[in-house]
mmCIF file of C-alpha atoms and ligand atoms in Angstrom:
data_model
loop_
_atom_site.group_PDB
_atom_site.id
_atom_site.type_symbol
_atom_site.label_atom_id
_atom_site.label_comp_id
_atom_site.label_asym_id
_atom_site.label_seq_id
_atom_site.Cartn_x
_atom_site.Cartn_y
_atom_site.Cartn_z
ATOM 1 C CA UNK L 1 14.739 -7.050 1.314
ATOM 2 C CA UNK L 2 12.653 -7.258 -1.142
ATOM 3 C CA UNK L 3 14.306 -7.259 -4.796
ATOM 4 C CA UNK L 4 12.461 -6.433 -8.048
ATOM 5 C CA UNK L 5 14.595 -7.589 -10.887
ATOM 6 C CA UNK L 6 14.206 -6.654 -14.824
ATOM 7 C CA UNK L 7 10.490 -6.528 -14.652
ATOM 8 C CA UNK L 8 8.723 -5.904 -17.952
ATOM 9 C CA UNK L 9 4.965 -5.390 -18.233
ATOM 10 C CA UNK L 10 3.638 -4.534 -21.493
ATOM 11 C CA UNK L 11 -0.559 -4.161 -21.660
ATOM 12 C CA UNK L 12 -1.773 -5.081 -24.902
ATOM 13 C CA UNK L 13 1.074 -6.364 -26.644
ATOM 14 C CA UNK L 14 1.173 -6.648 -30.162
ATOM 15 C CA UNK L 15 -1.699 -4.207 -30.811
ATOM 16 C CA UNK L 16 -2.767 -0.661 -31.320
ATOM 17 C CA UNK L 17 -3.107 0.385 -27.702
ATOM 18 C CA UNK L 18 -0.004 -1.495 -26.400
ATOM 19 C CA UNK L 19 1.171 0.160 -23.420
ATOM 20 C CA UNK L 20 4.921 -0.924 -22.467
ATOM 21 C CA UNK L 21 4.762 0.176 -18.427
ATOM 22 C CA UNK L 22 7.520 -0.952 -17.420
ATOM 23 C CA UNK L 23 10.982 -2.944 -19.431
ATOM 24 C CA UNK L 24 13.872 -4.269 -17.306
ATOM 25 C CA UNK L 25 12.486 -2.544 -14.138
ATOM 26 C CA UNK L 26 15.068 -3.291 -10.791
ATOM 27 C CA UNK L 27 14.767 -1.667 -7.490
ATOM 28 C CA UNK L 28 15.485 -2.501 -4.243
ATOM 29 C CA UNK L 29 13.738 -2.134 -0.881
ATOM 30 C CA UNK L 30 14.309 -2.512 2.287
ATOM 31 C CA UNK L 31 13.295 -4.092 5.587
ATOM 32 C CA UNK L 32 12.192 -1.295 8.422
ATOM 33 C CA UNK L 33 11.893 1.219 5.418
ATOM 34 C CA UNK L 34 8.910 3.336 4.560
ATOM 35 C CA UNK L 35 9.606 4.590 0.812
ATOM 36 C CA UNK L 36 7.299 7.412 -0.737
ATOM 37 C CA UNK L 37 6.324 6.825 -4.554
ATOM 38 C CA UNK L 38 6.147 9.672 -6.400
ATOM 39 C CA UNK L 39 5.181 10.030 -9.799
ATOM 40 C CA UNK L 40 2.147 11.689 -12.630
ATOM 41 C CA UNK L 41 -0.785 9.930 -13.290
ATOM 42 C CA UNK L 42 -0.078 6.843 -15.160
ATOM 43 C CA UNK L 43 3.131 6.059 -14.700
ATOM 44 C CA UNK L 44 2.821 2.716 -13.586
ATOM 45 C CA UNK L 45 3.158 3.458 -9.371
ATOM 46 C CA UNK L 46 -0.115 1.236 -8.853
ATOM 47 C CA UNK L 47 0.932 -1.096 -11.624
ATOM 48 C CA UNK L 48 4.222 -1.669 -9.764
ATOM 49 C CA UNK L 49 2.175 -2.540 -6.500
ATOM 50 C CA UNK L 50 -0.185 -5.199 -8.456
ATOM 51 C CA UNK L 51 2.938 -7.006 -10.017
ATOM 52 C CA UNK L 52 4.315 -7.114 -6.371
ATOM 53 C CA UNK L 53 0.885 -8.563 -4.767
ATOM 54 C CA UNK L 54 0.563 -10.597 -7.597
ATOM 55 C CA UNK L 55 -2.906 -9.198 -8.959
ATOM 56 C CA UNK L 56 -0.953 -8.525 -12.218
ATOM 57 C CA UNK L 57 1.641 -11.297 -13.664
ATOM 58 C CA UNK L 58 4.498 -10.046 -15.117
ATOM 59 C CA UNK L 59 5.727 -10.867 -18.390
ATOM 60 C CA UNK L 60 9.511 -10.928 -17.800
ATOM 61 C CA UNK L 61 11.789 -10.480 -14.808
ATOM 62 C CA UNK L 62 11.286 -11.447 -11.019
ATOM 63 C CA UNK L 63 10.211 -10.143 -7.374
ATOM 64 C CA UNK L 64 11.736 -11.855 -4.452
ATOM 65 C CA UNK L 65 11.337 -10.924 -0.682
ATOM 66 C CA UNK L 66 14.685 -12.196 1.238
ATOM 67 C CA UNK L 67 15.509 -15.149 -1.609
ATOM 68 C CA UNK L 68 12.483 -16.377 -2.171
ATOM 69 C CA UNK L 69 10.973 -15.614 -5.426
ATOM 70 C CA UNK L 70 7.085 -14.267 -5.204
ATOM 71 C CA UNK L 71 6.555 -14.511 -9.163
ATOM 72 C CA UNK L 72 6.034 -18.571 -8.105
ATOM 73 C CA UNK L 73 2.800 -18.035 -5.743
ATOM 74 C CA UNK L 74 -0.131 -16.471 -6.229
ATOM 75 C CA UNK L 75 -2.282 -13.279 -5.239
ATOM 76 C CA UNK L 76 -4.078 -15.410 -2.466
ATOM 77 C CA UNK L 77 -0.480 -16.929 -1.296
ATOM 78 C CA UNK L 78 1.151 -13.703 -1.549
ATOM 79 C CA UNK L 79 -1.215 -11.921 1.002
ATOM 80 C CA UNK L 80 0.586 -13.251 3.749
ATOM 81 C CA UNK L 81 3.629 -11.181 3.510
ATOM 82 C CA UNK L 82 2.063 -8.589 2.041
ATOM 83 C CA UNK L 83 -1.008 -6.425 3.188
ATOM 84 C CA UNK L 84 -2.199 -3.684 0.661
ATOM 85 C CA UNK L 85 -4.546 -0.341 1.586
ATOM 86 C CA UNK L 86 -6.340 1.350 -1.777
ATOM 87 C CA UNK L 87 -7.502 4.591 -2.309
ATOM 88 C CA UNK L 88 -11.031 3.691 -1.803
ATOM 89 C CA UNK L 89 -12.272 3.400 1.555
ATOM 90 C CA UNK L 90 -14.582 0.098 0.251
ATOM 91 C CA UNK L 91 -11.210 -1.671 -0.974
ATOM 92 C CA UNK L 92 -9.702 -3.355 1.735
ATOM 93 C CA UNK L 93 -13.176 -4.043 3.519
ATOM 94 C CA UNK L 94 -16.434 -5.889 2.737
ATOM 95 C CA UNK L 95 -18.739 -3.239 2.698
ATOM 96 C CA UNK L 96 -21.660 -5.444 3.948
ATOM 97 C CA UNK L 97 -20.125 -7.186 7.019
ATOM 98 C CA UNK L 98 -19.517 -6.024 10.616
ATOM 99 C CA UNK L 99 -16.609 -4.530 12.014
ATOM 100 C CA UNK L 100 -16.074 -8.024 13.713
ATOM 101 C CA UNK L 101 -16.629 -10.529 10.741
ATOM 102 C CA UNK L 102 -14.345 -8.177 8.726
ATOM 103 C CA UNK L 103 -11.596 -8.116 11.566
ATOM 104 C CA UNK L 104 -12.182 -11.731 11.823
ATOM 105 C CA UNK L 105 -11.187 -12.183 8.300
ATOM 106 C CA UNK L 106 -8.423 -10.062 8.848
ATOM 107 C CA UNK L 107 -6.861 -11.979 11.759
ATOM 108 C CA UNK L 108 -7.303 -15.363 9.874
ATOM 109 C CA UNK L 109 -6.173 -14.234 6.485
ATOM 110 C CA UNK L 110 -5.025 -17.186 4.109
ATOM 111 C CA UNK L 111 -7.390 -19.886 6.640
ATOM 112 C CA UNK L 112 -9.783 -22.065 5.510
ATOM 113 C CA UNK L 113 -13.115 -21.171 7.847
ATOM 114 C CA UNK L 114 -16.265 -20.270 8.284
ATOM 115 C CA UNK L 115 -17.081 -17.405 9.769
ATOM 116 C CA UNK L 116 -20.324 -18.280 12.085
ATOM 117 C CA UNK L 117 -18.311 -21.364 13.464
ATOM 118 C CA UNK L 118 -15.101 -19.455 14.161
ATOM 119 C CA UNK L 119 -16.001 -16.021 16.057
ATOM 120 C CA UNK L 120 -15.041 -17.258 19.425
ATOM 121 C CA UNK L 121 -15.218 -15.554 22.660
ATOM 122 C CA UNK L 122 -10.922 -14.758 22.678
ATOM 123 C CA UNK L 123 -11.430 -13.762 19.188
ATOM 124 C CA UNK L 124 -13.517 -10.650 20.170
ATOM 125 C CA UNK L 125 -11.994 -9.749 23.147
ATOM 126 C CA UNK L 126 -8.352 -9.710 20.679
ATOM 127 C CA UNK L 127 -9.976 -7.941 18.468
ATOM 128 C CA UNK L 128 -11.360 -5.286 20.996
ATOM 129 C CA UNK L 129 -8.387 -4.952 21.959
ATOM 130 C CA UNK L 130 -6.691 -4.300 18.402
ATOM 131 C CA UNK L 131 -9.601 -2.233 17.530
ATOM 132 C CA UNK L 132 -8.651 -0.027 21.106
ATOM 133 C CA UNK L 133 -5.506 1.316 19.319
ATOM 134 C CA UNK L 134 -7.270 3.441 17.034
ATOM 135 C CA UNK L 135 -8.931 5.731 18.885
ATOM 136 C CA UNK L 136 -12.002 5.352 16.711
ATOM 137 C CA UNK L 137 -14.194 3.279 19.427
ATOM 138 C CA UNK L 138 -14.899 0.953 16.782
ATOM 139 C CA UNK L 139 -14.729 -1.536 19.913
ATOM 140 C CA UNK L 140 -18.070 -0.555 20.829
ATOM 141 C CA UNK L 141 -19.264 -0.635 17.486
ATOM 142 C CA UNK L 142 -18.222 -4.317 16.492
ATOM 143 C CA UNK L 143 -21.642 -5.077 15.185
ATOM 144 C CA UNK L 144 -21.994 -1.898 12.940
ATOM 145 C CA UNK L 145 -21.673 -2.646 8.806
ATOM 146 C CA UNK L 146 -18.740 -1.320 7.477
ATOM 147 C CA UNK L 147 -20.749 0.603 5.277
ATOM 148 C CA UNK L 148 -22.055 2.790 7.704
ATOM 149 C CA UNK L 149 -18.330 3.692 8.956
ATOM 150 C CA UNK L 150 -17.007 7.242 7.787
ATOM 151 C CA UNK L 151 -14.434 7.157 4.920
ATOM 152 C CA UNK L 152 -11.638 7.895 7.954
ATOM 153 C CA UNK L 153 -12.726 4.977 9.815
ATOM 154 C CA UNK L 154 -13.019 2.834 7.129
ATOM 155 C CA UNK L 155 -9.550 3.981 6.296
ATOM 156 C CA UNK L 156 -7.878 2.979 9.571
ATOM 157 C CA UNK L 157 -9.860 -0.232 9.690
ATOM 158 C CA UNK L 158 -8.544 -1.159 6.618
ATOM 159 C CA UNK L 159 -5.297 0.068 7.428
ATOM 160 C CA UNK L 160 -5.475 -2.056 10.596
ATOM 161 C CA UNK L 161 -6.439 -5.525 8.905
ATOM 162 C CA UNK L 162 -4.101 -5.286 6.112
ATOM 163 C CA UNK L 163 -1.063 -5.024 9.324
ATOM 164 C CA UNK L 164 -2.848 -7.458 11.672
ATOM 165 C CA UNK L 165 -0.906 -10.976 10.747
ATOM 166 C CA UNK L 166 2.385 -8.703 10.512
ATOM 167 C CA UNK L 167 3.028 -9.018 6.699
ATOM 168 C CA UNK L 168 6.740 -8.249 5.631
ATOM 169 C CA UNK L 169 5.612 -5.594 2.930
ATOM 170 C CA UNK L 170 3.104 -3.364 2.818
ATOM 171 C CA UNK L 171 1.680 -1.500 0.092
ATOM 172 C CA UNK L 172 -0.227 1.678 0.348
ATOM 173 C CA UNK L 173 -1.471 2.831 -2.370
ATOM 174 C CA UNK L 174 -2.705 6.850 -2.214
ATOM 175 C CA UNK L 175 -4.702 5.420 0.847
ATOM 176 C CA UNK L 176 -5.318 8.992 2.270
ATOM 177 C CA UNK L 177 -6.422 10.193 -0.942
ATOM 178 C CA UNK L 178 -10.228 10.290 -0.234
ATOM 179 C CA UNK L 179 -10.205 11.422 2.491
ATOM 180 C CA UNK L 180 -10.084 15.208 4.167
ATOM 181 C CA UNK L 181 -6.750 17.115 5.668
ATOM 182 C CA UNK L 182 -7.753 16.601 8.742
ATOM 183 C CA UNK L 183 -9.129 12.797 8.639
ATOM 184 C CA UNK L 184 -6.089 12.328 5.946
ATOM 185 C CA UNK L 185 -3.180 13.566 8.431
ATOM 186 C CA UNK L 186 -4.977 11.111 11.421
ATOM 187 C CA UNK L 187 -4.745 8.382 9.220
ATOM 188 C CA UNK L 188 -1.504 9.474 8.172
ATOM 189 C CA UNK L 189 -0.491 9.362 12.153
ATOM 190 C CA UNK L 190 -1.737 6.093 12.337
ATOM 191 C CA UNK L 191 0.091 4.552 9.328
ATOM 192 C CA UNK L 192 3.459 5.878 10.932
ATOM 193 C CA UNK L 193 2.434 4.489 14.719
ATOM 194 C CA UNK L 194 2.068 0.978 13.067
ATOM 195 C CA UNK L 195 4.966 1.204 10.716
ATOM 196 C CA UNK L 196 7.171 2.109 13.757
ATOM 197 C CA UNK L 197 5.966 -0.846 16.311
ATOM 198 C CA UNK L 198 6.655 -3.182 13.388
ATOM 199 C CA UNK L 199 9.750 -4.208 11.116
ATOM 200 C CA UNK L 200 7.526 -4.045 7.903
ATOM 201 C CA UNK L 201 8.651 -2.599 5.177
ATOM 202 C CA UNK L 202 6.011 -0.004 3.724
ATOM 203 C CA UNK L 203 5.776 1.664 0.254
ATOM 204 C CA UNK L 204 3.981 4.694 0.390
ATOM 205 C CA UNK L 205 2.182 5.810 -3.201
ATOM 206 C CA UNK L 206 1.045 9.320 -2.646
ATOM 207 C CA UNK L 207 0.806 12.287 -4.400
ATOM 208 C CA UNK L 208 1.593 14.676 -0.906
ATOM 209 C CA UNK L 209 4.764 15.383 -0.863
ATOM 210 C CA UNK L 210 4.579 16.731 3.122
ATOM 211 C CA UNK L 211 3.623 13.475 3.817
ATOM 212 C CA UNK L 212 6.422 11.995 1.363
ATOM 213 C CA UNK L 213 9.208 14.010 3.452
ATOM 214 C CA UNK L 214 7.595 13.622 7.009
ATOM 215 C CA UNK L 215 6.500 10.423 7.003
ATOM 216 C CA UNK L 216 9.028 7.966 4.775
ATOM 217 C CA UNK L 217 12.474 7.628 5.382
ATOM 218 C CA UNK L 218 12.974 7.422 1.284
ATOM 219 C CA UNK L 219 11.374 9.132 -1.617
ATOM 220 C CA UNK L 220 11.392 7.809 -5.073
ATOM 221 C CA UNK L 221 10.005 9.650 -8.305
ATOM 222 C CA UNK L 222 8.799 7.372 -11.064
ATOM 223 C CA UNK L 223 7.935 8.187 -14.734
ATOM 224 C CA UNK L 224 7.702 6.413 -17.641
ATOM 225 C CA UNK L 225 8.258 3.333 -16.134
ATOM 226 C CA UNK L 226 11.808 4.597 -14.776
ATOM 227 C CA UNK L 227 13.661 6.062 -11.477
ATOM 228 C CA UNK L 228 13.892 9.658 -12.145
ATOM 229 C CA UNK L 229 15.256 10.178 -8.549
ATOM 230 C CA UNK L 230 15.870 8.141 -5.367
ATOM 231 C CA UNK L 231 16.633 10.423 -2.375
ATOM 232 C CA UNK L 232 16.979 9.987 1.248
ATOM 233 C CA UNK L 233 13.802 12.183 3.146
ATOM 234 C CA UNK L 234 16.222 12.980 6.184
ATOM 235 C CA UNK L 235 17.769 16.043 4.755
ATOM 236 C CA UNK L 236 15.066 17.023 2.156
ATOM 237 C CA UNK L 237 12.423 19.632 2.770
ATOM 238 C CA UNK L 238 8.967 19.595 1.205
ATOM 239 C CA UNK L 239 10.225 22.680 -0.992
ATOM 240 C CA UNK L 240 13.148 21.133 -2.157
ATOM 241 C CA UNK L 241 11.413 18.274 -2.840
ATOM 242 C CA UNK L 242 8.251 20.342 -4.832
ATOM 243 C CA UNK L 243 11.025 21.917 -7.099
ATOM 244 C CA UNK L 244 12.887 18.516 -8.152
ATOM 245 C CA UNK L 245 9.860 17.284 -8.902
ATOM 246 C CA UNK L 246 8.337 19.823 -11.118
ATOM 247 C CA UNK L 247 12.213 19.810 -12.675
ATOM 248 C CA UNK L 248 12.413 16.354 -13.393
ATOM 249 C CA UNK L 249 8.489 16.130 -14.377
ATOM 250 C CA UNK L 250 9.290 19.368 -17.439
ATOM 251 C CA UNK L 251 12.266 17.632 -18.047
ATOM 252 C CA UNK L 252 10.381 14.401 -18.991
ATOM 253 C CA UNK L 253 8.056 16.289 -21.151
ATOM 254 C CA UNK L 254 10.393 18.466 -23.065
ATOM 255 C CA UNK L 255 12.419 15.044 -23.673
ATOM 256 C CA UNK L 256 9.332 13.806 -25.340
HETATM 257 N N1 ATP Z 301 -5.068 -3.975 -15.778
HETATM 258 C C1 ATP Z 301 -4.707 -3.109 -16.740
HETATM 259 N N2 ATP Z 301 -4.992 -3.368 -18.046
HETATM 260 C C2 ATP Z 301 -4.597 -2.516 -19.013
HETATM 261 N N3 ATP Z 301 -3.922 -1.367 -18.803
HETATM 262 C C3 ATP Z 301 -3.617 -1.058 -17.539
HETATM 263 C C4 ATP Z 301 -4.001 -1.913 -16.434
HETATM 264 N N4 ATP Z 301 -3.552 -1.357 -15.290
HETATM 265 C C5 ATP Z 301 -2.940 -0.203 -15.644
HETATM 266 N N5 ATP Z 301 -2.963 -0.035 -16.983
HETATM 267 C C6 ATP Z 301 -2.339 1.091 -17.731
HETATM 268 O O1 ATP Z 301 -0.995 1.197 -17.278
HETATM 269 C C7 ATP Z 301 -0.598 2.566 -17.168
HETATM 270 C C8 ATP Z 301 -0.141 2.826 -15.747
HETATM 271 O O2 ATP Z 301 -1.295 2.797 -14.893
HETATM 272 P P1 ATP Z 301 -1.219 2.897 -13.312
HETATM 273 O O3 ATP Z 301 -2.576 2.664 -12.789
HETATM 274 O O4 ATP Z 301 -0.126 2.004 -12.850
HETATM 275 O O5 ATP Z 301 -0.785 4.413 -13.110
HETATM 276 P P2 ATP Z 301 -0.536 5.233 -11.756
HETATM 277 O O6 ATP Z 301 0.882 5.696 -11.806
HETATM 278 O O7 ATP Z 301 -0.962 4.437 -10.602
HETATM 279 O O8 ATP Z 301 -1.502 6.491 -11.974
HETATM 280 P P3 ATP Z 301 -2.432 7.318 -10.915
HETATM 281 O O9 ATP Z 301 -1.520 8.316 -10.253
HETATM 282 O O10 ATP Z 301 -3.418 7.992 -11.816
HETATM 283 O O11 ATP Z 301 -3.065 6.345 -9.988
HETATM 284 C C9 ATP Z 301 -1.806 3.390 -17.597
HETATM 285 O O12 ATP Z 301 -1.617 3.755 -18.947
HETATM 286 C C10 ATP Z 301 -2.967 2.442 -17.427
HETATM 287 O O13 ATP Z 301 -4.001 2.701 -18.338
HETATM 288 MG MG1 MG Z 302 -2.514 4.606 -9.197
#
């Protein structure tokens, strides 16, 4: 499980632009899990994924996985339980290496190593292999910059290497934003094939709500730094869930 416990994040305390995100934030999540986060722009739903992966430190409060406290290690140390996937296809790649160095660094996240020493001839024909399930015969293109990959690819690729040392958590953050229906609902496909084969648990920051009710088992609206509403997907419809969200979203700005 992983436990987020009275978390407060304020951006520029003490001054005119001070932006309180989030005071005495809890939630829960849980293992197996794939939770959609819902929520307008700026409400703190990619904040809430840096304080988990430790790119932002919180002020107050903690964030354990099982009972062990993350707040104590840091962004580096927290990658290996938790793999992330951004909105921009460059994120969770470097642009300028191959498909191979960049699964290589992937596969041997949180090693010390250099890469020309450590490709080895098992390596690649793993990584062929991993490379296989996607459909995107990126095996035969192991040599190919990342750059010159479409968005979609670039997408999966990411999407691959952020799952390939199993972390507990992972954190997806609009990932199929950029990309078009059709590339976005094949990525989409993907996420759920390696959510399923695995016990991770995944939380799912989107702004689709078909792919909040058909692809998470839980859907969770933030605002303002709060839990508007916490629903289970299994008897929800992408109409009833459209309508409590507009609801909830007037609600919030009649109430301020
Ligand atoms: N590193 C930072 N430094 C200062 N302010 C920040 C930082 N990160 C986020 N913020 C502010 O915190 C608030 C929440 O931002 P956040 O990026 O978490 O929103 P979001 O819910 O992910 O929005 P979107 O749907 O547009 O991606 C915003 O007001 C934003 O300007
Ligand atoms: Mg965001």
């Amino acid at each position: 499980m992983l436990t987020i416990k009275k978390l407060s994040k304020t951006f520029y305390p003490g001054t005119e632009e001070e932006n309180k995100v989030f005071q005495e934030f809890s939630l829960d999540f849980q293992e197996n899990q794939c939770t959609a986060i819902l929520g307008p722009n700026g409400c703190g739903k990619s904040t809430l994924f840096n304080l988990i992966s430790g790119k932002i430190i919180q002020d107050q409060g903690d964030i354990s996985l099982e009972d062990f406290s993350l707040s104590k290690l840091n962004e580096e140390d927290r990658a290996k339980y938790i793999g992330k996937v951004n909105q921009d296809p460059s994120k969770g790649v470097s642009p300028s290496l191959t498909v191979l160095e960049n699964m290589f660094i992937a596969r041997h996240k949180g090693e010390k190593f250099s890469l020309k020493s450590l490709v080895k001839k098992n390596d690649i024909e793993e990584i062929k292999e991993e490379l296989r399930s996607l459909n995107l015969n990126l095996e035969n293109k192991l040599n190919t910059p990342v750059k010159y990959l479409s968005g979609g690819q670039r997408q999966s690729l990411s999407l691959l290497m952020a799952t390939l040392v199993q972390p507990k958590v992972l954190l997806l953050d609009e990932h199929t934003a950029a990309l078009d229906p059709k590339t976005s609902r094949l990525v989409m496909e993907k996420t759920s094939e390696l959510i399923e084969s695995s016990s991770m648990m995944t939380l799912m920051i989107t702004h689709n709500l078909r792919n909040a009710v058909d692809f998470a088992d839980r859907v969770i609206m933030l605002d303002k730094g709060k839990v508007i509403f916490d629903l289970d997907t299994k008897k929800l419809s992408e109409r009833d869930l459209e309508e409590l969200y507009y609801k909830n979203l007037e609600k919030n700005y009649n109430a301020a």
